[in-house]
mmCIF file of C-alpha atoms in Angstrom:
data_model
loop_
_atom_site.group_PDB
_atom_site.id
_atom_site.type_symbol
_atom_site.label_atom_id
_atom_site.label_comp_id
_atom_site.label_asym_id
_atom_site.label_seq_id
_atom_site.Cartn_x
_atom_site.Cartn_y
_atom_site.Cartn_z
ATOM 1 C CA UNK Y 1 0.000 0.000 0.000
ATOM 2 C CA UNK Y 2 1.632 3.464 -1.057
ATOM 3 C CA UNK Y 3 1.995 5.646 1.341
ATOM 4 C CA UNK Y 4 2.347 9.315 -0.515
ATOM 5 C CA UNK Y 5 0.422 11.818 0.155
ATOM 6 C CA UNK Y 6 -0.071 15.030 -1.812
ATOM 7 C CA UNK Y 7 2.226 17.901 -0.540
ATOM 8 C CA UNK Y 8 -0.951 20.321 0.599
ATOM 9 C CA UNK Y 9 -2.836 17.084 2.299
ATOM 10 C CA UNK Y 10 -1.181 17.893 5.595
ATOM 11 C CA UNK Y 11 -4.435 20.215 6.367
ATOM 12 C CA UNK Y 12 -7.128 18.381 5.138
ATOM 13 C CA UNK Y 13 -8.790 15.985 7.772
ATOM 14 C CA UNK Y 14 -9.325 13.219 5.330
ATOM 15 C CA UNK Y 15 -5.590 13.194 4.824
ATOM 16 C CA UNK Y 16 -5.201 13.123 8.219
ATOM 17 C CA UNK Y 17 -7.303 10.126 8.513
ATOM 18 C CA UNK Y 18 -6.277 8.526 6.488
ATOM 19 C CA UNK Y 19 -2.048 8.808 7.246
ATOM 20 C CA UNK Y 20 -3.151 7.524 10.494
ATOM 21 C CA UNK Y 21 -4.535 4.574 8.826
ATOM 22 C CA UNK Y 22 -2.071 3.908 6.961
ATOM 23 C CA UNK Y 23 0.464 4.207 10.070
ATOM 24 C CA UNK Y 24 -1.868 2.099 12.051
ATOM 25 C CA UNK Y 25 -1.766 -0.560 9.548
ATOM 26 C CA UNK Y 26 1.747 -0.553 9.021
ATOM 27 C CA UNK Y 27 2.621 -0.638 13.185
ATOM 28 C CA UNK Y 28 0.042 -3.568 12.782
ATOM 29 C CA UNK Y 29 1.802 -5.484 10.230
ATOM 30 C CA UNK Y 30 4.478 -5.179 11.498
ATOM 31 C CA UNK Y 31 3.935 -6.456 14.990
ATOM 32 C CA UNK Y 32 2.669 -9.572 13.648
ATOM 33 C CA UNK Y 33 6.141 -9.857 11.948
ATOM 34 C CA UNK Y 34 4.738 -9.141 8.655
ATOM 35 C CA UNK Y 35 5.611 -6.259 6.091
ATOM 36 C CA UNK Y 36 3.068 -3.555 5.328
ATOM 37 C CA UNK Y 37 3.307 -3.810 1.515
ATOM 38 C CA UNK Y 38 1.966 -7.428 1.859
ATOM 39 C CA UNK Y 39 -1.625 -5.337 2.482
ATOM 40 C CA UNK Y 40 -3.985 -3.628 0.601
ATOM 41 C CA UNK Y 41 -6.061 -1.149 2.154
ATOM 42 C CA UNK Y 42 -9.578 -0.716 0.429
ATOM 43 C CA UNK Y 43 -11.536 2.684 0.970
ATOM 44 C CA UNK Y 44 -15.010 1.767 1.376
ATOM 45 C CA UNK Y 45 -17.140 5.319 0.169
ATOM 46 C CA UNK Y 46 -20.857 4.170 0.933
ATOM 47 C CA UNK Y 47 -22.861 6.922 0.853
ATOM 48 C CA UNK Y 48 -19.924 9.261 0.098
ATOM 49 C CA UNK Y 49 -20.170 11.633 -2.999
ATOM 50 C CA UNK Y 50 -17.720 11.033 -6.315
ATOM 51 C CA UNK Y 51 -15.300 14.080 -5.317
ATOM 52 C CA UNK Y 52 -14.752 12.277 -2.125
ATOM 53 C CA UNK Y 53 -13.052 9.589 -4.246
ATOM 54 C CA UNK Y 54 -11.441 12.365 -6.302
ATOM 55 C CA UNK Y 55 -10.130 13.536 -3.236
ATOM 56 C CA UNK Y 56 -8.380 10.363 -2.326
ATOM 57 C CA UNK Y 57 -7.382 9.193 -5.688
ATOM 58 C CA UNK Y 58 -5.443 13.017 -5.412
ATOM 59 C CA UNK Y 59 -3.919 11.366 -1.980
ATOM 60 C CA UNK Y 60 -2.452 8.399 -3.333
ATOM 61 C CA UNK Y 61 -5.725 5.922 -2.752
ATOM 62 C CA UNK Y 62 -6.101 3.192 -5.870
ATOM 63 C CA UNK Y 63 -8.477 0.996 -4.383
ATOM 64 C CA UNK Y 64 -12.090 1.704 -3.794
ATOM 65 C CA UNK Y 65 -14.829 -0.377 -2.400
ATOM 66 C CA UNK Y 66 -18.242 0.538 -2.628
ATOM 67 C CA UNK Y 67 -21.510 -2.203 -1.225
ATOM 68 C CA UNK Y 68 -24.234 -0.785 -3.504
ATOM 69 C CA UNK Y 69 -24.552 -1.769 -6.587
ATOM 70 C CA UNK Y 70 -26.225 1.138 -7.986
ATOM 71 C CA UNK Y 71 -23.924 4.152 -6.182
ATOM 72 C CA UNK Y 72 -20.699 1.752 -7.529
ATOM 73 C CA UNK Y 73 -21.907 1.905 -11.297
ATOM 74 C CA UNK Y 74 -22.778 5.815 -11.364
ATOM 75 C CA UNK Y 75 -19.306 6.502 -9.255
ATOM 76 C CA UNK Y 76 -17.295 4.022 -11.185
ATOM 77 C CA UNK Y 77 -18.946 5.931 -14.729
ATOM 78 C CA UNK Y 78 -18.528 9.312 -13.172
ATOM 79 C CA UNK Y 79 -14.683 8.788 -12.313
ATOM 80 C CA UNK Y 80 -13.479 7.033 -15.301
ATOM 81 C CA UNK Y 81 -10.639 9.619 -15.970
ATOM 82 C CA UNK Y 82 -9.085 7.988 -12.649
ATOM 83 C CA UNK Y 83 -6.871 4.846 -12.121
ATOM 84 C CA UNK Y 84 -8.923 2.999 -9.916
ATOM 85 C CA UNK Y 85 -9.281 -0.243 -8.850
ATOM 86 C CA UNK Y 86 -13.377 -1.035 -7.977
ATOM 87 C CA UNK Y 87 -14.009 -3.839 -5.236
ATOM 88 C CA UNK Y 88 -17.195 -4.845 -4.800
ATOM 89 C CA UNK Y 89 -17.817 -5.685 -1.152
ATOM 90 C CA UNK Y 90 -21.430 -5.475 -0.557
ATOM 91 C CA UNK Y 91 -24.151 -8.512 -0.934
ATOM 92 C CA UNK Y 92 -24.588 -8.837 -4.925
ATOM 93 C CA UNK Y 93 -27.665 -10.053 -6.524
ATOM 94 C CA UNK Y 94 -27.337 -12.061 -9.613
ATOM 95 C CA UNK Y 95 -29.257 -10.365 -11.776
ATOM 96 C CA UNK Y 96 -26.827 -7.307 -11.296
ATOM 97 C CA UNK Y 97 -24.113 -9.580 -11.785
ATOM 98 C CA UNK Y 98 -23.136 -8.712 -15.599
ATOM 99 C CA UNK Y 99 -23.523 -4.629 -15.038
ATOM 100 C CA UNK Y 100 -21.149 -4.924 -11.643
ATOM 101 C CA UNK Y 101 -18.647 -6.971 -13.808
ATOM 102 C CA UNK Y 102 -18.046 -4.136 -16.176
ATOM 103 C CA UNK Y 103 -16.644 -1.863 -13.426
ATOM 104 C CA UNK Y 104 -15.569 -3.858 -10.766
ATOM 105 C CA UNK Y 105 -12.156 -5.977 -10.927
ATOM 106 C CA UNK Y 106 -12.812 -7.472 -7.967
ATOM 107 C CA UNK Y 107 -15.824 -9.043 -6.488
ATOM 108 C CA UNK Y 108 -15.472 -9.793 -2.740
ATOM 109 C CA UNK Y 109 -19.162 -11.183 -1.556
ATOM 110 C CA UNK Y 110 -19.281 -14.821 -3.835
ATOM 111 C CA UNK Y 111 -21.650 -16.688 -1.866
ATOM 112 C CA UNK Y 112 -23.763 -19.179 -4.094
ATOM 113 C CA UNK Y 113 -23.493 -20.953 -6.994
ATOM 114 C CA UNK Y 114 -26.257 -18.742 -9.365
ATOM 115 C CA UNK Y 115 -23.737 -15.839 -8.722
ATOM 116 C CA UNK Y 116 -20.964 -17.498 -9.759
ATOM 117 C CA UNK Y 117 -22.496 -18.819 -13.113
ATOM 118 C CA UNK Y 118 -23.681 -15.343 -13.319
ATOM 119 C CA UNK Y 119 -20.431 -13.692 -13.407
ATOM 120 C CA UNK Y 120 -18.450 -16.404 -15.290
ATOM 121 C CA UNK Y 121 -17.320 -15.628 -18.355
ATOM 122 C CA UNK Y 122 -19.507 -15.634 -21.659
ATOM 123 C CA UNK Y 123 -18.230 -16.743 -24.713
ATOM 124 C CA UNK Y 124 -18.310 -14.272 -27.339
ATOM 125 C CA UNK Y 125 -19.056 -11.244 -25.058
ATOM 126 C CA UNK Y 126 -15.209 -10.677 -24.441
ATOM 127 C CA UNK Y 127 -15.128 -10.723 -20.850
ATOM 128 C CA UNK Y 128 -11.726 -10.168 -18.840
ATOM 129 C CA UNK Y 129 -10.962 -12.530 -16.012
ATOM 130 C CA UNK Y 130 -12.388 -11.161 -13.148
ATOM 131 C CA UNK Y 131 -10.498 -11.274 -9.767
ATOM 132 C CA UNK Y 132 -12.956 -12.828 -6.971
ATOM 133 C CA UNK Y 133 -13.557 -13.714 -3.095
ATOM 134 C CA UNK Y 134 -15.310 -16.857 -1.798
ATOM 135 C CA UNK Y 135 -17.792 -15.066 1.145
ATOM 136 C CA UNK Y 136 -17.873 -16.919 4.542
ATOM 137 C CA UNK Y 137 -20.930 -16.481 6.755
ATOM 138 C CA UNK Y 138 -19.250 -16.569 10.335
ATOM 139 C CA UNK Y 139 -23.019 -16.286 11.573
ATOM 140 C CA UNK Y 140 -25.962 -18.495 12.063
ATOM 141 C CA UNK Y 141 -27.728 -16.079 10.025
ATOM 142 C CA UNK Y 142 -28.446 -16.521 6.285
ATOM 143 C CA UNK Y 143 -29.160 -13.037 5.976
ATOM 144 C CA UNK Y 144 -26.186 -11.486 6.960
ATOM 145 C CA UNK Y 145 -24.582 -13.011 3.494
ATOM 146 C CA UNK Y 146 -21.713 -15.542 3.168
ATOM 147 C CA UNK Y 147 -21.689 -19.214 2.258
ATOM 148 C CA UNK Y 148 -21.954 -21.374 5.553
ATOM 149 C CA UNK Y 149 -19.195 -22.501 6.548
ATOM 150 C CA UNK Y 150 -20.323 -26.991 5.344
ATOM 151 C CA UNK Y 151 -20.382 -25.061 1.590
ATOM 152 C CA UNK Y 152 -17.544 -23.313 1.728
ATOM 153 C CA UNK Y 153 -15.405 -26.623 -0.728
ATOM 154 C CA UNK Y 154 -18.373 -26.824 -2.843
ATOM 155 C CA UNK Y 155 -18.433 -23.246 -3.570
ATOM 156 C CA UNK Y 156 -14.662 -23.203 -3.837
ATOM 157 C CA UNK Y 157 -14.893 -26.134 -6.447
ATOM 158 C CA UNK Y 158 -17.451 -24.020 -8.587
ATOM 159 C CA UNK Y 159 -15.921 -21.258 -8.939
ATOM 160 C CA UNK Y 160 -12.792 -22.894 -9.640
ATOM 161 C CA UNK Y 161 -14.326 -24.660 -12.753
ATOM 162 C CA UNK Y 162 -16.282 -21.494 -13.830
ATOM 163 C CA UNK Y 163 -14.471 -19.490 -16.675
ATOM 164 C CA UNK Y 164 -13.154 -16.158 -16.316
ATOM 165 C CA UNK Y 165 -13.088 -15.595 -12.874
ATOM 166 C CA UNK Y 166 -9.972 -15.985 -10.339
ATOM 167 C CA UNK Y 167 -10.116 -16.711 -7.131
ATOM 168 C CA UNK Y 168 -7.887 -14.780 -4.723
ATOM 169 C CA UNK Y 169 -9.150 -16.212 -1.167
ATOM 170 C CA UNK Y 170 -11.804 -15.644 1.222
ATOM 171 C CA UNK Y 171 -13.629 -13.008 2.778
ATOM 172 C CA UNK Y 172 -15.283 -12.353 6.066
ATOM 173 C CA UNK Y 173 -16.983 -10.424 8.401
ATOM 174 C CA UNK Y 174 -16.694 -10.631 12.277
ATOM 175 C CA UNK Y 175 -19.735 -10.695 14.065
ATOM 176 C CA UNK Y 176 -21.244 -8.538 16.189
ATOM 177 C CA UNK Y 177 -20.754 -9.744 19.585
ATOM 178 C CA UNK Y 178 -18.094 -12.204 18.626
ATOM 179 C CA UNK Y 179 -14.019 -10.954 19.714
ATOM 180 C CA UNK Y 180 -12.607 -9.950 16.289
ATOM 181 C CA UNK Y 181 -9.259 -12.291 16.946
ATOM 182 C CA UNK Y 182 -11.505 -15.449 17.783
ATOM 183 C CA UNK Y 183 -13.764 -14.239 14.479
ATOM 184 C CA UNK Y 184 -10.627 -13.663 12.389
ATOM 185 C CA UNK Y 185 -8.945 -17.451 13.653
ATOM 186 C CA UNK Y 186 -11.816 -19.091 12.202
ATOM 187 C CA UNK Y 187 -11.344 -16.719 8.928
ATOM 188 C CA UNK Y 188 -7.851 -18.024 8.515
ATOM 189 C CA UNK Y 189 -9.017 -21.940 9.148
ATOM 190 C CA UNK Y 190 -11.334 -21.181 6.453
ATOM 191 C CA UNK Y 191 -8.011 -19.867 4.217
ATOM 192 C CA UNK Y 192 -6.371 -23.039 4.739
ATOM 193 C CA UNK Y 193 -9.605 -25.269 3.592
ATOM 194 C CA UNK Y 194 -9.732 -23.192 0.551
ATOM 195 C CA UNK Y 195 -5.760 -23.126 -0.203
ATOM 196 C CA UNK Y 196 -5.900 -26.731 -0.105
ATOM 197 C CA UNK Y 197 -8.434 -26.796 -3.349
ATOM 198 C CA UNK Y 198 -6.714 -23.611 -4.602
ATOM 199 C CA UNK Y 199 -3.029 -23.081 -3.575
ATOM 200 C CA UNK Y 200 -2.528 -19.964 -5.292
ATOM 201 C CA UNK Y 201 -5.799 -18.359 -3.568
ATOM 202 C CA UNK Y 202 -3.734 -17.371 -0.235
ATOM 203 C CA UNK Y 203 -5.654 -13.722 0.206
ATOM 204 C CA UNK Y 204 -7.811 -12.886 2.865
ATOM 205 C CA UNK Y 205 -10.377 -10.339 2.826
ATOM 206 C CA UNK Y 206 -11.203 -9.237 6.477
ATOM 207 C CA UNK Y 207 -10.786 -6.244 8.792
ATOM 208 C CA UNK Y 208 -12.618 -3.014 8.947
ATOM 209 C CA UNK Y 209 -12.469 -0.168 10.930
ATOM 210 C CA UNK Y 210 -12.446 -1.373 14.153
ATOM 211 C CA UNK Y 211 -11.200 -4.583 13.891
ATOM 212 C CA UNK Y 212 -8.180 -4.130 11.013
ATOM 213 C CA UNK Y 213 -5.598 -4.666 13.675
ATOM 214 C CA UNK Y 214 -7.157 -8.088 14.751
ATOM 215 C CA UNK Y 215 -7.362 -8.719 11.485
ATOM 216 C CA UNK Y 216 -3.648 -8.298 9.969
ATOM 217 C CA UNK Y 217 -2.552 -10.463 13.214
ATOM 218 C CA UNK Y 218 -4.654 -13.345 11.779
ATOM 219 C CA UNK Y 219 -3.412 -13.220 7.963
ATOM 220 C CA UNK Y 220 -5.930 -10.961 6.524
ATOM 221 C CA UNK Y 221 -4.283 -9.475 3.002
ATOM 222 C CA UNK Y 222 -7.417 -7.415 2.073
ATOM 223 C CA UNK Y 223 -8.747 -4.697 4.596
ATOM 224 C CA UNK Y 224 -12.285 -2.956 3.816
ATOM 225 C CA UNK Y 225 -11.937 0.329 5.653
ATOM 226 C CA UNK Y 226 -14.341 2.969 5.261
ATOM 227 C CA UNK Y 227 -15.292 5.580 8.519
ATOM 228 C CA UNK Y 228 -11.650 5.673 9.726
ATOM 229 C CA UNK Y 229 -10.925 6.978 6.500
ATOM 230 C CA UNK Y 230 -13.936 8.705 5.314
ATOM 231 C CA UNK Y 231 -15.633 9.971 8.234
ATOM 232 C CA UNK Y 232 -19.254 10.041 8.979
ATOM 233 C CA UNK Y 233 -21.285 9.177 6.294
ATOM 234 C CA UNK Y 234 -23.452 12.149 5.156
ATOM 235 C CA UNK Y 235 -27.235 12.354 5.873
ATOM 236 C CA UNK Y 236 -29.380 11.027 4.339
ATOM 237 C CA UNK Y 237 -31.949 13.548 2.677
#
C-alpha cells in the first residue's frame, strides 16, 4: 500500500485520517512480523459523494470499495478519468451480476453458486478474467450473506471450474458480539480449507475499521476500511 500523500494534504482531515490509517496498519503489520506492503487497504465510500473519491485518488488511494450496486456503477462511470481499482464488497444479486462486472475488478461477496455462473465468463461477449472472493458467513444467520461454513469446498470447487473468474481467497466479516481475533482465527481456518483446493488463492479479505488490527494479526491481506478513513457518512436527505 503506497503511502504518498499530496504535498498540501497535511491540512485536510481526510488526509489526516487517512495517514493515520495507513500508520496504524503498518505498526500492525508489522507487529505480527509481517511487512506492510503485503496489504492492501480498500476505501469503502458508501454513501460518500464522487469528489470524495477524487479527493483520495489526489492522496495516493487506488483501491475503492463501494456495497451498492447502484452508487458503484454511477461513481465508477462518473470517475473514469481515474486509475482505480473497484471492489465490490457489498451482498450482490445475480441479476446485477453482468452490469457490476463491467466496473468492478474485484468481487469480494461470492456466496452461491447462481452468482458465480452469473459472473463467469460468456463466450463471445469478451469478458476479462475477473479477480474474486469466496464469502464466509461466520453467523448463524443466512441473511447477513456468506456461504456457511459446510459449503464453503463446494463453492470453492465451482468457482474454480467457472471461466473467467480468479479466485484470490476468502472473505469475512466478524460478528457482532463475537471478539474480532476469535472471528478472524476461524477466517484463517477457512483460508487453509480453501488453499488446499486452490493453492494460489492465499488472500484474505477481512478487517474493517475497528477490527483491522485483529485482522492483519490473523493473515488478513485485504482490509475494507471505510469511517476511519472517510468519516461520517453524510445524511441522508
Amino acid at each position: 500500500m503506497t503511502t504518498s500523500t499530496s504535498p498540501t494534504s497535511s491540512s485536510s482531515p481526510l488526509a489526516e485520517r487517512l495517514a493515520a490509517v495507513r500508520e496504524g496498519v503498518a505498526d500492525a503489520a508489522r507487529a505480527a512480523g509481517r511487512s506492510p506492503a503485503e496489504l492492501t487497504t480498500i476505501v469503502v465510500t458508501k454513501f460518500h459523494p464522487a469528489s470524495l473519491v477524487r479527493e483520495l485518488a489526489a492522496l495516493g488511494v487506488r483501491d475503492v470499495g463501494e456495497n451498492r450496486h447502484q452508487e458503484a456503477q454511477e461513481k465508477a462511470a462518473e470517475l473514469a478519468d481515474l486509475d482505480l481499482t473497484w471492489h465490490f464488497v457489498g451482498q450482490l444479486q445475480s441479476k446485477k451480476a453482468r452490469q457490476a462486472r463491467r466496473y468492478a475488478s474485484v468481487i469480494h461477496s461470492v456466496d452461491r453458486f447462481s452468482l458465480v455462473d452469473a459472473l463467469a465468463a460468456r463466450e463471445g461477449e469478451g469478458d476479462s478474467d475477473l479477480d474474486v472472493f469466496v464469502q464466509l458467513n461466520l453467523t448463524d444467520d443466512p441473511a447477513r450473506g456468506g456461504v456457511a461454513d459446510r459449503d464453503l469446498e463446494p463453492l470453492v470447487e465451482h468457482v474454480l471450474a467457472a471461466p473467467g473468474l480468479h479466485l484470490l481467497g476468502v472473505m469475512a466479516v466478524a460478528p457482532l458480539g463475537e471478539e474480532p481475533a476469535r472471528a478472524f482465527e476461524r477466517v484463517r481456518a477457512a483460508s487453509g480449507r480453501v488453499r488446499s483446493l486452490a493453492p494460489e488463492a492465499t488472500s484474505i479479505s477481512a478487517g474493517m475499521s475497528q477490527d483491522y488490527r485483529e485482522a492483519i494479526a490473523a493473515g488478513a491481506t485485504h482490509l475494507r476500511i471505510g469511517t476511519a478513513i472517510t468519516g461520517n457518512r453524510p445524511e441522508l436527505r
